Tab-separated table of C-alpha atoms and ligand atoms in Angstrom:
chain	number	residue	atom	x	y	z
A	251	MET	CA	-17.727	-11.010	6.795
A	252	LYS	CA	-18.680	-7.793	8.655
A	253	LYS	CA	-16.775	-6.886	11.608
A	254	GLU	CA	-17.783	-3.706	14.082
A	255	GLY	CA	-15.487	-1.116	13.666
A	256	TYR	CA	-13.955	-2.571	10.466
A	257	SER	CA	-13.801	-1.151	6.995
A	258	VAL	CA	-14.162	-4.459	5.027
A	259	SER	CA	-18.096	-4.998	4.874
A	260	LYS	CA	-17.737	-8.474	2.676
A	261	TRP	CA	-14.366	-10.160	1.584
A	262	PRO	CA	-14.434	-9.989	-2.272
A	263	ASP	CA	-15.161	-12.877	-4.627
A	264	VAL	CA	-11.543	-13.898	-5.283
A	265	ASP	CA	-12.375	-16.558	-7.770
A	266	LEU	CA	-14.593	-13.973	-9.643
A	267	ILE	CA	-11.744	-11.446	-9.884
A	268	ASN	CA	-9.426	-13.945	-11.041
A	269	GLU	CA	-11.667	-14.963	-13.902
A	270	LYS	CA	-12.258	-11.515	-14.910
A	271	MET	CA	-8.573	-10.536	-14.834
A	272	ASP	CA	-7.723	-13.900	-16.789
A	273	LYS	CA	-10.020	-12.429	-19.421
A	274	LEU	CA	-8.753	-8.983	-19.258
A	275	ILE	CA	-5.190	-9.805	-19.842
A	276	ASN	CA	-5.865	-12.161	-22.809
A	277	ASP	CA	-8.069	-9.468	-24.405
A	278	ARG	CA	-6.748	-6.561	-26.429
A	279	LEU	CA	-6.043	-3.067	-25.252
A	280	TYR	CA	-9.265	-0.944	-24.495
A	281	GLU	CA	-7.715	2.744	-25.266
A	282	ILE	CA	-9.222	6.070	-25.093
A	283	LYS	CA	-10.417	7.504	-28.410
A	284	PRO	CA	-7.456	9.791	-29.735
A	285	GLU	CA	-9.884	12.735	-29.907
A	286	ALA	CA	-10.736	12.497	-26.305
A	287	MET	CA	-7.140	11.533	-25.352
A	288	GLY	CA	-6.095	14.735	-27.160
A	289	ARG	CA	-8.586	16.747	-25.249
A	290	TYR	CA	-7.396	15.576	-22.005
A	291	LEU	CA	-3.735	16.104	-22.887
A	292	ASN	CA	-4.740	19.446	-23.645
A	293	TYR	CA	-5.875	20.318	-20.286
A	294	PHE	CA	-2.265	19.781	-18.902
A	295	GLU	CA	-0.956	21.950	-21.398
A	296	THR	CA	-3.334	24.873	-21.062
A	297	LYS	CA	-4.440	24.376	-17.366
A	298	CYS	CA	-1.495	23.452	-15.817
A	299	LYS	CA	1.229	25.513	-17.076
A	300	GLY	CA	2.386	26.414	-13.469
A	301	SER	CA	3.156	22.843	-12.608
A	302	LYS	CA	4.702	22.219	-16.261
A	303	ALA	CA	7.173	25.131	-15.404
A	304	LEU	CA	8.339	23.871	-12.268
A	305	ASN	CA	8.691	20.456	-13.348
A	306	GLU	CA	10.869	21.533	-16.420
A	307	GLU	CA	13.036	23.275	-14.036
A	308	ALA	CA	13.217	20.601	-11.495
A	309	ARG	CA	14.361	18.132	-13.955
A	310	LYS	CA	17.763	20.044	-13.916
A	311	TYR	CA	17.801	19.418	-10.314
A	312	ILE	CA	16.123	16.085	-8.988
A	313	PRO	CA	16.361	13.022	-11.021
A	314	GLY	CA	13.392	12.828	-13.094
A	315	GLY	CA	11.988	16.088	-11.702
A	316	VAL	CA	10.321	14.402	-8.751
A	317	GLN	CA	11.562	12.956	-5.357
A	318	HIS	CA	8.804	10.439	-4.924
A	319	ASN	CA	7.706	7.431	-6.954
A	320	LEU	CA	3.977	7.964	-7.021
A	321	ALA	CA	4.767	11.423	-8.604
A	322	PHE	CA	6.124	10.190	-11.556
A	323	ASN	CA	2.964	10.831	-13.628
A	324	TYR	CA	2.041	10.851	-17.157
A	325	PRO	CA	2.201	13.405	-19.130
A	326	PHE	CA	4.103	15.433	-16.333
A	327	PRO	CA	4.045	15.346	-12.578
A	328	LEU	CA	1.684	18.064	-11.183
A	329	ALA	CA	3.029	20.604	-8.740
A	330	ILE	CA	0.787	20.241	-5.548
A	331	ASP	CA	0.137	23.171	-3.632
A	332	ARG	CA	-2.060	21.726	-0.761
A	333	ALA	CA	-4.068	18.894	0.332
A	334	GLU	CA	-7.187	19.606	2.548
A	335	GLY	CA	-9.619	16.615	3.392
A	336	ALA	CA	-10.659	14.809	0.419
A	337	TYR	CA	-9.035	17.343	-2.077
A	338	LEU	CA	-5.635	18.303	-3.525
A	339	TYR	CA	-5.093	21.806	-4.984
A	340	ASP	CA	-2.096	22.200	-7.730
A	341	VAL	CA	-0.223	25.269	-8.238
A	342	ASP	CA	-2.379	26.330	-11.043
A	343	GLY	CA	-5.332	26.532	-8.493
A	344	ASN	CA	-6.733	23.251	-9.847
A	345	ARG	CA	-9.016	21.170	-7.671
A	346	TYR	CA	-9.041	17.451	-7.606
A	347	VAL	CA	-10.702	14.850	-5.359
A	348	ASP	CA	-7.808	13.051	-3.785
A	349	TYR	CA	-7.733	9.204	-3.857
A	350	LEU	CA	-4.053	8.937	-3.519
A	351	GLN	CA	-4.298	10.085	0.126
A	352	ALA	CA	-0.361	10.454	0.328
A	353	GLY	CA	-0.258	6.353	-0.707
A	354	GLY	CA	-2.721	5.434	2.111
A	355	PRO	CA	-1.780	7.420	5.560
A	356	THR	CA	-4.381	9.985	5.516
A	357	LEU	CA	-7.213	7.953	6.361
A	358	LEU	CA	-9.156	10.822	8.340
A	359	GLY	CA	-8.370	13.029	5.351
A	360	SER	CA	-5.530	15.118	4.701
A	361	ASN	CA	-4.172	17.989	6.949
A	362	TYR	CA	-6.995	16.598	9.581
A	363	LYS	CA	-7.039	19.710	11.834
A	364	PRO	CA	-7.665	18.552	15.409
A	365	VAL	CA	-4.112	16.133	14.632
A	366	THR	CA	-2.317	19.064	12.908
A	367	GLU	CA	-3.081	21.223	15.710
A	368	LYS	CA	-1.837	18.834	18.409
A	369	VAL	CA	1.365	18.267	16.294
A	370	ILE	CA	2.291	21.885	16.037
A	371	GLU	CA	1.631	22.137	19.972
A	372	ILE	CA	4.290	19.489	20.606
A	373	ILE	CA	6.557	21.093	18.266
A	374	ALA	CA	6.295	24.466	20.031
A	375	GLU	CA	6.341	22.852	23.476
A	376	HIS	CA	8.856	19.943	23.149
A	377	GLY	CA	10.523	20.881	19.324
A	378	PRO	CA	10.550	18.009	16.991
A	379	VAL	CA	13.286	16.136	18.376
A	380	THR	CA	15.249	15.182	21.692
A	381	GLY	CA	17.440	12.217	20.906
A	382	LEU	CA	16.371	10.802	24.085
A	383	PHE	CA	13.340	8.786	25.304
A	384	HIS	CA	10.348	11.114	25.240
A	385	GLU	CA	6.906	10.386	26.799
A	386	TYR	CA	4.835	10.034	23.295
A	387	GLU	CA	6.819	7.039	22.320
A	388	LEU	CA	5.550	5.223	25.406
A	389	LYS	CA	1.840	6.712	24.532
A	390	LEU	CA	2.022	5.613	20.952
A	391	ALA	CA	3.318	1.758	21.928
A	392	LYS	CA	0.536	1.648	24.708
A	393	LEU	CA	-2.296	2.757	22.217
A	394	ILE	CA	-1.078	0.463	19.551
A	395	ARG	CA	-0.915	-2.659	22.007
A	396	GLU	CA	-4.439	-1.653	23.306
A	397	HIS	CA	-5.999	-1.942	19.859
A	398	MET	CA	-3.583	-4.619	18.786
A	399	PRO	CA	-2.781	-7.069	21.467
A	400	TRP	CA	-0.478	-9.329	19.696
A	401	VAL	CA	1.769	-6.246	19.485
A	402	GLU	CA	3.189	-6.476	22.980
A	403	GLN	CA	6.266	-4.400	22.163
A	404	TYR	CA	6.565	-1.847	19.490
A	405	ARG	CA	10.105	-0.166	18.383
A	406	CYS	CA	9.706	2.892	15.780
A	407	PHE	CA	11.531	3.423	12.770
A	408	GLY	CA	11.907	5.944	10.131
A	409	SER	CA	9.825	4.058	7.331
A	410	GLY	CA	8.089	1.071	6.220
A	411	THR	CA	11.351	0.046	4.209
A	412	GLU	CA	13.395	0.107	7.321
A	413	ALA	CA	10.813	-1.697	9.506
A	414	ASP	CA	10.521	-4.299	7.073
A	415	MET	CA	14.283	-4.736	7.145
A	416	ALA	CA	14.455	-4.681	10.963
A	417	ALA	CA	11.693	-7.212	11.260
A	418	ILE	CA	13.678	-9.975	8.797
A	419	ARG	CA	16.783	-9.105	10.810
A	420	VAL	CA	14.910	-9.717	14.234
A	421	ALA	CA	13.320	-12.990	12.830
A	422	ARG	CA	16.737	-14.182	11.716
A	423	VAL	CA	18.462	-13.374	15.188
A	424	PHE	CA	15.737	-15.073	17.218
A	425	THR	CA	15.375	-18.256	14.654
A	426	GLY	CA	18.823	-18.696	14.089
A	427	LYS	CA	17.620	-19.283	10.388
A	428	LYS	CA	18.269	-17.339	7.142
A	429	LYS	CA	15.770	-17.801	4.643
A	430	ILE	CA	12.619	-15.255	4.007
A	431	VAL	CA	9.924	-16.210	2.166
A	432	LYS	CA	7.781	-13.224	0.397
A	433	ALA	CA	4.641	-13.543	-1.791
A	434	GLY	CA	5.709	-12.664	-5.390
A	435	GLY	CA	4.529	-9.443	-6.762
A	436	ALA	CA	4.532	-8.048	-3.237
A	437	TYR	CA	6.376	-4.594	-2.115
A	438	HIS	CA	7.992	-4.701	1.124
A	439	GLY	CA	9.994	-1.487	0.663
A	440	TRP	CA	13.120	-0.944	-1.221
A	441	SER	CA	16.097	-2.805	0.725
A	442	ASP	CA	18.345	-5.066	-1.288
A	443	GLN	CA	16.804	-8.278	0.126
A	444	LEU	CA	13.322	-7.243	-0.313
A	445	VAL	CA	12.936	-5.346	-3.738
A	446	TYR	CA	12.670	-8.635	-5.678
A	447	SER	CA	10.008	-9.747	-7.838
A	448	LEU	CA	8.022	-6.650	-7.501
A	449	HIS	CA	4.531	-6.272	-9.207
A	450	ILE	CA	4.885	-9.470	-11.143
A	451	PRO	CA	5.497	-12.701	-9.248
A	452	TYR	CA	8.826	-14.436	-10.485
A	453	THR	CA	10.186	-11.580	-12.293
A	454	LYS	CA	13.201	-11.169	-9.907
A	455	THR	CA	15.390	-8.266	-10.485
A	456	TYR	CA	13.589	-6.832	-13.630
A	457	GLU	CA	12.609	-3.690	-11.964
A	458	ALA	CA	15.300	-3.499	-9.330
A	459	HIS	CA	19.247	-3.304	-10.191
A	460	GLY	CA	22.288	-2.457	-8.473
A	461	ILE	CA	21.668	-5.485	-6.041
A	462	PRO	CA	24.419	-7.879	-5.962
A	463	GLU	CA	22.821	-11.414	-6.544
A	464	GLU	CA	24.226	-12.634	-3.138
A	465	ALA	CA	21.825	-10.174	-1.518
A	466	THR	CA	18.987	-11.989	-2.785
A	467	ILE	CA	20.141	-15.837	-2.279
A	468	HIS	CA	18.113	-16.017	1.020
A	469	THR	CA	15.126	-14.087	-0.121
A	470	LYS	CA	12.444	-16.487	-1.504
A	471	GLU	CA	9.263	-16.218	-3.105
A	472	CYS	CA	5.906	-18.046	-3.306
A	473	TYR	CA	3.002	-17.692	-5.438
A	474	PRO	CA	0.696	-15.152	-4.023
A	475	GLY	CA	-2.324	-16.764	-2.608
A	476	ASP	CA	-1.338	-20.261	-3.372
A	477	ILE	CA	-0.855	-22.304	0.065
A	478	GLU	CA	0.627	-25.034	-1.771
A	479	SER	CA	3.356	-22.868	-3.512
A	480	LEU	CA	4.321	-21.734	-0.173
A	481	ARG	CA	4.486	-25.303	1.547
A	482	LYS	CA	6.986	-26.320	-1.427
A	483	VAL	CA	9.256	-23.470	-0.706
A	484	LEU	CA	9.046	-24.082	2.792
A	485	GLU	CA	10.490	-27.667	2.205
A	486	ALA	CA	12.997	-26.578	0.115
A	487	ASN	CA	14.188	-24.286	2.455
A	488	GLU	CA	14.256	-26.979	5.114
A	489	LYS	CA	17.076	-28.619	3.213
A	490	GLU	CA	18.927	-25.197	3.396
A	491	GLY	CA	18.954	-24.307	7.070
A	492	GLY	CA	15.014	-23.499	7.263
A	493	THR	CA	13.199	-20.387	7.061
A	494	ALA	CA	13.278	-17.513	9.657
A	495	ALA	CA	10.242	-15.795	8.474
A	496	VAL	CA	7.382	-15.772	6.060
A	497	LEU	CA	6.510	-12.162	5.111
A	498	ILE	CA	3.034	-11.361	3.854
A	499	GLU	CA	0.747	-8.622	3.463
A	500	PRO	CA	-2.300	-9.996	4.971
A	501	PHE	CA	-4.745	-8.404	2.311
A	502	GLY	CA	-2.665	-9.627	-0.437
A	503	PRO	CA	0.364	-8.074	-2.266
A	504	GLU	CA	0.206	-4.648	-3.179
A	505	SER	CA	-2.704	-3.907	-0.943
A	506	GLY	CA	-4.677	-6.832	-2.314
A	507	THR	CA	-3.745	-6.251	-6.138
A	508	ARG	CA	-3.695	-9.917	-6.019
A	509	MET	CA	-6.333	-11.107	-3.748
A	510	THR	CA	-5.993	-14.002	-1.594
A	511	HIS	CA	-8.684	-16.019	-0.073
A	512	PHE	CA	-9.973	-15.284	3.376
A	513	ASP	CA	-8.743	-18.261	4.890
A	514	TYR	CA	-5.220	-17.675	3.509
A	515	CYS	CA	-3.753	-15.919	6.555
A	516	ALA	CA	-4.970	-18.573	8.796
A	517	LYS	CA	-3.426	-21.167	6.729
A	518	VAL	CA	-0.159	-19.438	6.563
A	519	ARG	CA	-0.123	-19.218	10.016
A	520	GLU	CA	-0.742	-22.957	10.356
A	521	LEU	CA	2.431	-23.555	8.173
A	522	CYS	CA	4.578	-21.351	9.774
A	523	ASP	CA	3.757	-23.452	13.284
A	524	GLU	CA	4.392	-26.441	11.320
A	525	PHE	CA	7.852	-25.254	9.757
A	526	ASP	CA	8.612	-23.575	13.241
A	527	THR	CA	9.010	-20.450	11.203
A	528	LEU	CA	7.844	-16.793	12.282
A	529	LEU	CA	4.910	-15.166	10.697
A	530	ILE	CA	5.539	-11.555	9.927
A	531	PHE	CA	2.368	-9.310	8.531
A	532	ASP	CA	3.341	-6.177	6.692
A	533	GLU	CA	0.504	-4.056	7.933
A	534	VAL	CA	2.107	-0.741	6.643
A	535	VAL	CA	-0.912	0.159	4.738
A	536	THR	CA	-3.591	-2.086	6.766
A	537	ALA	CA	-2.948	-1.315	10.336
A	538	PHE	CA	-5.692	0.939	11.349
A	539	ARG	CA	-6.867	1.432	7.877
A	540	ALA	CA	-8.606	-2.246	7.983
A	541	GLY	CA	-9.819	-1.226	11.572
A	542	PRO	CA	-8.844	-0.621	14.789
A	543	GLY	CA	-7.089	-4.176	15.387
A	544	GLY	CA	-5.462	-3.943	11.713
A	545	ALA	CA	-5.656	-6.939	9.147
A	546	GLN	CA	-4.785	-9.166	12.012
A	547	GLY	CA	-7.714	-8.027	13.849
A	548	TYR	CA	-10.136	-8.615	11.075
A	549	PHE	CA	-8.799	-11.964	10.199
A	550	ASN	CA	-8.207	-12.930	13.887
A	551	VAL	CA	-4.837	-14.494	12.939
A	552	ARG	CA	-1.517	-13.951	15.132
A	553	PRO	CA	1.501	-12.996	13.592
A	554	ASP	CA	4.919	-13.000	15.491
A	555	LEU	CA	6.000	-9.648	14.199
A	556	THR	CA	4.244	-6.920	12.379
A	557	VAL	CA	5.616	-4.111	10.535
A	558	PHE	CA	4.165	-0.698	10.632
A	559	GLY	CA	4.299	2.381	8.427
A	560	LYS	CA	1.948	5.214	6.772
A	561	ILE	CA	-1.038	5.555	9.403
A	562	VAL	CA	1.544	5.100	12.210
A	563	SER	CA	2.670	8.728	11.774
A	564	GLY	CA	-0.798	10.015	10.868
A	565	GLY	CA	0.886	11.226	7.578
A	566	PHE	CA	3.415	12.888	9.332
A	567	PRO	CA	7.252	12.036	8.858
A	568	MET	CA	8.760	9.258	9.964
A	569	ALA	CA	6.325	6.533	9.474
A	570	GLY	CA	7.936	3.001	10.516
A	571	GLY	CA	7.930	0.754	13.531
A	572	VAL	CA	7.985	-3.060	14.386
A	573	GLY	CA	5.961	-4.790	17.003
A	574	GLY	CA	5.243	-8.218	18.296
A	575	ARG	CA	5.690	-10.805	20.892
A	576	GLU	CA	8.034	-9.499	23.901
A	577	ASP	CA	10.527	-12.402	23.662
A	578	ILE	CA	11.144	-11.826	19.923
A	579	MET	CA	11.122	-8.251	20.195
A	580	SER	CA	13.835	-8.383	23.147
A	581	VAL	CA	16.509	-9.234	20.448
A	582	MET	CA	16.746	-5.524	19.628
A	583	ALA	CA	17.702	-4.678	22.974
A	584	ALA	CA	20.110	-7.640	23.632
A	585	GLY	CA	23.749	-7.475	23.375
A	586	VAL	CA	27.289	-8.110	24.367
A	587	LYS	CA	26.212	-7.128	27.899
A	588	ALA	CA	23.180	-9.103	28.071
A	589	GLY	CA	25.168	-11.914	26.641
A	590	LYS	CA	22.667	-12.723	23.887
A	591	LYS	CA	22.693	-11.997	20.154
A	592	ARG	CA	21.623	-8.615	18.838
A	593	ALA	CA	19.764	-7.623	16.032
A	594	TYR	CA	21.188	-4.065	15.595
A	595	VAL	CA	18.948	-1.591	14.424
A	596	GLY	CA	18.837	2.394	14.996
A	597	GLY	CA	18.202	5.729	13.561
A	598	THR	CA	18.851	9.413	14.626
A	599	LEU	CA	15.666	11.003	13.807
A	600	THR	CA	13.413	7.758	14.885
A	601	ALA	CA	10.908	7.770	17.388
A	602	ASN	CA	10.980	11.741	17.778
A	603	PRO	CA	8.302	13.382	19.639
A	604	LEU	CA	6.556	14.694	16.337
A	605	SER	CA	6.267	11.305	14.815
A	606	CYS	CA	5.038	9.810	17.908
A	607	ALA	CA	2.659	12.379	18.991
A	608	ALA	CA	1.345	12.476	15.307
A	609	GLY	CA	0.882	8.785	15.573
A	610	TYR	CA	-0.920	8.683	18.488
A	611	PHE	CA	-3.231	11.572	17.974
A	612	ALA	CA	-4.127	10.280	14.640
A	613	ILE	CA	-4.679	6.779	15.823
A	614	LYS	CA	-6.737	8.155	18.863
A	615	GLU	CA	-8.864	10.174	16.508
A	616	ILE	CA	-9.420	7.045	13.846
A	617	ILE	CA	-10.798	4.931	16.659
A	618	GLU	CA	-12.864	7.948	18.098
A	619	GLN	CA	-14.105	9.019	14.664
A	620	ASP	CA	-14.831	5.558	13.486
A	621	ALA	CA	-12.711	6.380	10.657
A	622	ALA	CA	-11.815	2.903	9.285
A	623	ARG	CA	-15.549	2.112	8.905
A	624	LYS	CA	-16.407	5.239	7.466
A	625	ALA	CA	-13.561	5.142	4.809
A	626	GLY	CA	-14.872	1.651	3.963
A	627	GLU	CA	-18.331	2.644	3.511
A	628	ASN	CA	-17.132	5.237	0.990
A	629	GLY	CA	-15.096	2.725	-0.560
A	630	ASP	CA	-18.199	0.259	-0.974
A	631	LYS	CA	-20.275	2.838	-2.451
A	632	LEU	CA	-17.812	4.240	-5.080
A	633	CYS	CA	-16.967	0.557	-5.991
A	634	ALA	CA	-20.250	-0.149	-6.824
A	635	GLY	CA	-20.889	2.951	-8.707
A	636	ILE	CA	-17.466	2.214	-10.803
A	637	GLN	CA	-18.755	-1.112	-11.240
A	638	GLY	CA	-22.339	0.286	-12.361
A	639	LEU	CA	-20.557	2.184	-15.232
A	640	ILE	CA	-18.296	-0.644	-16.500
A	641	ASP	CA	-21.479	-2.473	-16.747
A	642	LYS	CA	-23.322	0.447	-18.409
A	643	TYR	CA	-20.561	0.728	-21.146
A	644	GLU	CA	-20.066	-3.137	-21.162
A	645	LEU	CA	-16.133	-2.855	-20.706
A	646	PRO	CA	-13.840	-5.813	-19.559
A	647	PHE	CA	-12.418	-3.489	-16.669
A	648	VAL	CA	-12.612	-5.125	-13.415
A	649	VAL	CA	-13.082	-3.293	-9.998
A	650	TRP	CA	-13.114	-4.603	-6.258
A	651	ASN	CA	-12.509	-3.087	-2.862
A	652	ILE	CA	-11.283	-4.293	0.416
A	653	GLY	CA	-13.108	-1.508	2.517
A	654	SER	CA	-11.151	1.661	1.673
A	655	ILE	CA	-8.965	0.271	-0.789
A	656	ILE	CA	-10.517	0.137	-4.324
A	657	HIS	CA	-8.620	-1.601	-7.138
A	658	PHE	CA	-9.607	-0.912	-10.782
A	659	GLU	CA	-7.728	-2.667	-13.687
A	660	VAL	CA	-7.991	-1.721	-17.152
A	661	SER	CA	-5.285	-3.507	-18.726
A	662	GLY	CA	-4.036	-5.753	-15.847
A	663	VAL	CA	-0.308	-5.583	-16.407
A	664	MET	CA	0.361	-6.916	-12.858
A	665	TYR	CA	-1.611	-9.991	-13.464
A	666	LEU	CA	0.966	-11.111	-16.560
A	667	SER	CA	2.553	-14.098	-16.248
A	668	VAL	CA	6.330	-14.707	-16.828
A	669	THR	CA	5.227	-17.831	-18.500
A	670	ASP	CA	3.979	-15.600	-21.327
A	671	PRO	CA	6.720	-15.344	-23.890
A	672	ASP	CA	5.485	-11.745	-24.826
A	673	ILE	CA	5.447	-10.506	-21.234
A	674	PHE	CA	8.293	-7.835	-21.550
A	675	LYS	CA	6.771	-6.415	-24.659
A	676	LYS	CA	3.352	-6.547	-23.255
A	677	ILE	CA	4.497	-4.585	-19.722
A	678	PRO	CA	5.286	-1.235	-21.396
A	679	GLN	CA	2.051	-1.266	-23.411
A	680	ARG	CA	-0.225	-2.281	-20.723
A	681	GLN	CA	1.870	0.243	-18.418
A	682	HIS	CA	0.915	2.845	-20.999
A	683	ASN	CA	-2.626	2.074	-20.841
A	684	ILE	CA	-2.941	2.612	-17.345
A	685	GLU	CA	-0.861	5.903	-17.364
A	686	GLU	CA	-3.268	7.477	-20.155
A	687	PHE	CA	-6.283	6.313	-18.068
A	688	GLY	CA	-4.965	7.968	-14.863
A	689	ALA	CA	-4.157	11.140	-16.855
A	690	ALA	CA	-7.629	11.175	-18.161
A	691	LEU	CA	-9.067	10.806	-14.787
A	692	THR	CA	-6.673	13.592	-13.230
A	693	ALA	CA	-7.881	15.876	-16.456
A	694	ASN	CA	-11.358	15.232	-15.199
A	695	GLY	CA	-10.499	16.098	-11.579
A	696	VAL	CA	-9.728	13.040	-9.700
A	697	ILE	CA	-6.188	11.630	-8.697
A	698	THR	CA	-5.791	8.063	-7.834
A	699	LEU	CA	-2.731	5.848	-7.412
A	700	ALA	CA	-0.823	5.590	-10.731
A	701	GLY	CA	-4.613	5.007	-12.556
A	702	SER	CA	-5.190	1.848	-10.790
A	703	ARG	CA	-5.971	2.326	-6.998
A	704	ILE	CA	-8.126	4.478	-4.942
A	705	TYR	CA	-7.525	5.116	-0.954
A	706	THR	CA	-10.913	6.355	0.357
A	707	SER	CA	-10.905	8.319	3.667
A	708	MET	CA	-13.266	9.417	6.225
A	709	ALA	CA	-13.449	12.894	4.689
A	710	ASP	CA	-15.054	11.465	1.056
A	711	ASN	CA	-18.700	11.990	1.122
A	712	ASP	CA	-21.695	11.310	-1.006
A	713	GLU	CA	-20.750	14.671	-3.234
A	714	THR	CA	-17.043	13.636	-3.935
A	715	ILE	CA	-18.345	10.159	-4.809
A	716	ALA	CA	-20.719	11.458	-7.280
A	717	GLU	CA	-18.169	13.798	-8.486
A	718	THR	CA	-15.842	10.909	-9.056
A	719	LEU	CA	-18.424	8.782	-10.783
A	720	ARG	CA	-19.198	11.542	-13.375
A	721	CYS	CA	-15.731	11.828	-14.106
A	722	PHE	CA	-15.274	8.037	-14.775
A	723	ASP	CA	-18.576	8.234	-16.615
A	724	GLU	CA	-16.804	10.788	-18.744
A	725	VAL	CA	-13.491	8.812	-19.480
A	726	PHE	CA	-15.455	5.350	-19.743
A	727	LYS	CA	-17.792	6.773	-22.331
A	728	ASN	CA	-14.752	7.778	-24.578
A	729	ILE	CA	-12.981	4.252	-24.402
A	730	ASP	CA	-12.629	2.713	-27.791
A	731	ARG	CA	-15.222	-0.182	-27.820
B	956	PLP	C1	3.190	-3.089	2.131
B	956	PLP	C2	4.021	-2.092	2.157
B	956	PLP	N1	5.207	-2.062	2.643
B	956	PLP	C3	6.522	-1.639	2.980
B	956	PLP	C4	6.220	-0.229	2.335
B	956	PLP	C5	7.526	0.835	2.453
B	956	PLP	O1	7.247	1.865	3.151
B	956	PLP	P1	7.937	3.236	3.087
B	956	PLP	O2	7.482	3.769	1.767
B	956	PLP	O3	7.527	3.840	4.413
B	956	PLP	O4	9.272	2.873	2.885
B	956	PLP	C6	5.223	0.126	1.343
B	956	PLP	C7	5.110	1.143	0.765
B	956	PLP	O5	4.073	1.616	0.106
B	956	PLP	C8	4.062	-0.931	1.652
B	956	PLP	O6	2.776	-0.597	0.814
C-alpha cells in the first residue's frame, strides 16, 4: 500500500520471504571462493593499515577494541575519520558508501549541514545543557505530537534502551499488572528485563548473561508475527495477574528481519483491548523513518505508548523518549505529593537543549525535505537491483525492503530454530558466513550493518546505488556456486 509521504511503496510478500528463508537455512552455506576472500582480506591488510594500528592499540584500553557493538567487524574494525552524506571515510582515506547510517538515525544523510549548523548555534548561544527546563523540550514534544497525534505527551530519555525500560515501568504502574510480552528475537535495548531471546526466538539468555533469572520471570515472549501465539501467552498470563503491556516493533523484530503480515499490528491492538493490556510500539527505528507519522501512521494503528530513539535526536546524542496517552504518561509526574503511584524515571543530561534542538530541527527537515519517501525510493531501487543480481547468479540469497530498510540474507542465521538439534553448531558457522560477506562488501567500498542490513537515506542517489550494485556484483560473482 502506498501512503503519501511514507517510505514503504509496497508491503513485502511475507509468505514468499518465509518460504525462501526456509530454503536458505536448510541449504548448504554459500561461501566466497578462497581466492577472492584472500583478495578481500588483503585489502584490509594493505589499505587499512591506520585502522589496524589504531585497533591494535585500542584493544589494550577498550574491551574488544571498540565501544560500539556494531563496530565489532571482521577482520578488524575500521577506524572512521568522518561521515558525510552517503559516504564514510576511514583514517587511511578510503571512501565507502555508508548504509549503516550510524545504525539508522541519519535519515537525511550524515552530518546534514542545515541541522549541524543549527545545533552549533544552539550550543554557542545556550550551551549544551542547563539542567532545568528549556524551550526546545517543548518545541520537540509539540512537533512530535503534530505528526504523531497519539503521542499526546512526550518525555525524553538518554537512549532507546532507557526509553524501553521507562515504557514498561509506566505500563506496570498504570495497569497494576506485571507481565510484559515481547516478540521472540526482537531487540528492545540491553536492560535486564528486555535483553532476552535476542535475534532468535526462544533462545532466552543464550546471548545475554549476568542477569539473575528472577529479573526475567515477568518477561514473556510470543512467536513473531503469530497472533495465536500471542493469544496463548496473554491467556497464560491471565492466570498470573495479567499483562501490563505487549511491546513490539511494528515492522517486526530487528527492523523487520522477521517480517509480519500487514494486518499484524491491527490484530495485536485488538488482542490488547480484549485482554485490557497496553500496546507499546517500539519505534526507535521506524519513527520518522517509516514516514511523518511513524509506523503507527503507516498502519493507522494506535499504540498506547511509543518508544523513540535514533532519529529523535537527529544523529546527535542522547536519543530516547517515550510518548503516549496523557493519562498513562502522567504516572511519570505523579508521586506522594499527588497521592498517586509514580513511575520513577530520570537522567542528569536527559532532555538537554542540544539533543532537543537537534531532534527538533532534524524532524522539521525530514518533513520539509520529504526525506522518508526519498530514502524509501532509494531502498526500492537498491533492493530491486540486488534481487536482479541474485537472479543473475542464481543464488539462494533473500532480499526484501520495507522502504528505506533493506534486509539481505546470505545464510539466514536469525531464522534458525531452537527445535533444530544442531542450532548452536550452526549459529557460529552461519554468523561467520555473514561476517565474510560484510567484509567482502567493505573491501569493495560498501559498508552495511553487519553484512545483512542496509539503511538508505535521503543522501543516496543513482550514482551511489550504481556503485553499490557494482560491488554486490563483484562479490556475488565470487560465490562458490
Ligand atoms: C527497536 C530498537 N529498540 C531499542 C533499541 C535500543 O536503542 P539504544 O541503542 O539507543 O539504546 C534499538 C537499538 O538499535 C532498537 O533497534
